[in-house]
Amino acid sequence: MRRWLPALLAALLVPGLAGCTFVSTPRDAAQWTTTVHGVTVTWRWVVPGALTRRGDTPYAGYALTLPLAQGCVVDIDPALSRHDLVRVAAHEYGHCAAGRYLQLGVADPQGLGDYHRGLGEQWPERYAEAYLAACGGSLRPLGWYDLTQATCAEAPDPRTFSGERTGPE
């Protein structure tokens, strides 16, 4: 009866010993990695419509991370994010940074939409707002190649970003 206990413990501990970093396999032949403020993100384009959630509703981005993980994987649907790619990328990076630096919720979720009022969505959405306010429409501060010039020297630091609202009331 206790024979399975060592195998179970090994299965639970090995990911922790590996640094809690996700290793992603190539997806749809479009994948690259960036590191910003100690958070390594593997970005992947997915087939349009491949990311679905409750009720089969497609969505633009998805981040896979764990608490204290140094790396994460972000899938982005290029069709659904094309008109708001910077916000989507900054929001998903926010999930990765929130996992790495244990950020959860915000002091004031007022002004967030219903979906973004969820405890796990508040901080990434406020981070995306702060990113857009500081860096404008450029993905360069997230380590992407982008012809659009950034209006900031670097992305907001998730280690010091409080999650407070940065825009007008």
JSON list of C-alpha atoms in Angstrom, two decimals, residues 84-90 127-142 146 148-156:
[
{"chain": "A", "resi": 84, "resn": "ASP", "atom": "CA", "xyz": [-5.53, 45.20, -29.02]},
{"chain": "A", "resi": 85, "resn": "LEU", "atom": "CA", "xyz": [-2.29, 43.19, -29.13]},
{"chain": "A", "resi": 86, "resn": "VAL", "atom": "CA", "xyz": [-0.29, 45.45, -26.79]},
{"chain": "A", "resi": 87, "resn": "ARG", "atom": "CA", "xyz": [-2.97, 45.29, -24.08]},
{"chain": "A", "resi": 88, "resn": "VAL", "atom": "CA", "xyz": [-3.35, 41.52, -24.47]},
{"chain": "A", "resi": 89, "resn": "ALA", "atom": "CA", "xyz": [0.43, 40.93, -24.31]},
{"chain": "A", "resi": 90, "resn": "ALA", "atom": "CA", "xyz": [0.86, 43.26, -21.31]},
{"chain": "A", "resi": 127, "resn": "TYR", "atom": "CA", "xyz": [-0.57, 46.06, -14.93]},
{"chain": "A", "resi": 128, "resn": "ALA", "atom": "CA", "xyz": [-1.73, 46.24, -18.57]},
{"chain": "A", "resi": 129, "resn": "GLU", "atom": "CA", "xyz": [-3.28, 49.67, -17.91]},
{"chain": "A", "resi": 130, "resn": "ALA", "atom": "CA", "xyz": [-0.02, 50.88, -16.32]},
{"chain": "A", "resi": 131, "resn": "TYR", "atom": "CA", "xyz": [2.00, 49.44, -19.19]},
{"chain": "A", "resi": 132, "resn": "LEU", "atom": "CA", "xyz": [-0.11, 51.23, -21.81]},
{"chain": "A", "resi": 133, "resn": "ALA", "atom": "CA", "xyz": [0.03, 54.50, -19.85]},
{"chain": "A", "resi": 134, "resn": "ALA", "atom": "CA", "xyz": [3.82, 54.30, -19.52]},
{"chain": "A", "resi": 135, "resn": "CYS", "atom": "CA", "xyz": [4.92, 52.63, -22.75]},
{"chain": "A", "resi": 136, "resn": "GLY", "atom": "CA", "xyz": [2.19, 53.42, -25.25]},
{"chain": "A", "resi": 137, "resn": "GLY", "atom": "CA", "xyz": [1.52, 51.12, -28.18]},
{"chain": "A", "resi": 138, "resn": "SER", "atom": "CA", "xyz": [4.93, 49.44, -28.37]},
{"chain": "A", "resi": 139, "resn": "LEU", "atom": "CA", "xyz": [5.80, 45.87, -27.48]},
{"chain": "A", "resi": 140, "resn": "ARG", "atom": "CA", "xyz": [9.54, 46.67, -27.27]},
{"chain": "A", "resi": 141, "resn": "PRO", "atom": "CA", "xyz": [9.55, 46.96, -23.44]},
{"chain": "A", "resi": 142, "resn": "LEU", "atom": "CA", "xyz": [8.22, 43.38, -23.31]},
{"chain": "A", "resi": 146, "resn": "ASP", "atom": "CA", "xyz": [8.50, 46.27, -32.76]},
{"chain": "A", "resi": 148, "resn": "THR", "atom": "CA", "xyz": [6.69, 51.35, -32.89]},
{"chain": "A", "resi": 149, "resn": "GLN", "atom": "CA", "xyz": [8.82, 53.42, -30.52]},
{"chain": "A", "resi": 150, "resn": "ALA", "atom": "CA", "xyz": [8.08, 53.00, -26.85]},
{"chain": "A", "resi": 151, "resn": "THR", "atom": "CA", "xyz": [7.28, 55.99, -24.67]},
{"chain": "A", "resi": 152, "resn": "CYS", "atom": "CA", "xyz": [9.08, 54.39, -21.70]},
{"chain": "A", "resi": 153, "resn": "ALA", "atom": "CA", "xyz": [12.63, 53.20, -21.10]},
{"chain": "A", "resi": 154, "resn": "GLU", "atom": "CA", "xyz": [11.37, 49.87, -19.75]},
{"chain": "A", "resi": 155, "resn": "ALA", "atom": "CA", "xyz": [8.14, 48.12, -18.79]},
{"chain": "A", "resi": 156, "resn": "PRO", "atom": "CA", "xyz": [6.76, 48.92, -15.33]}
]
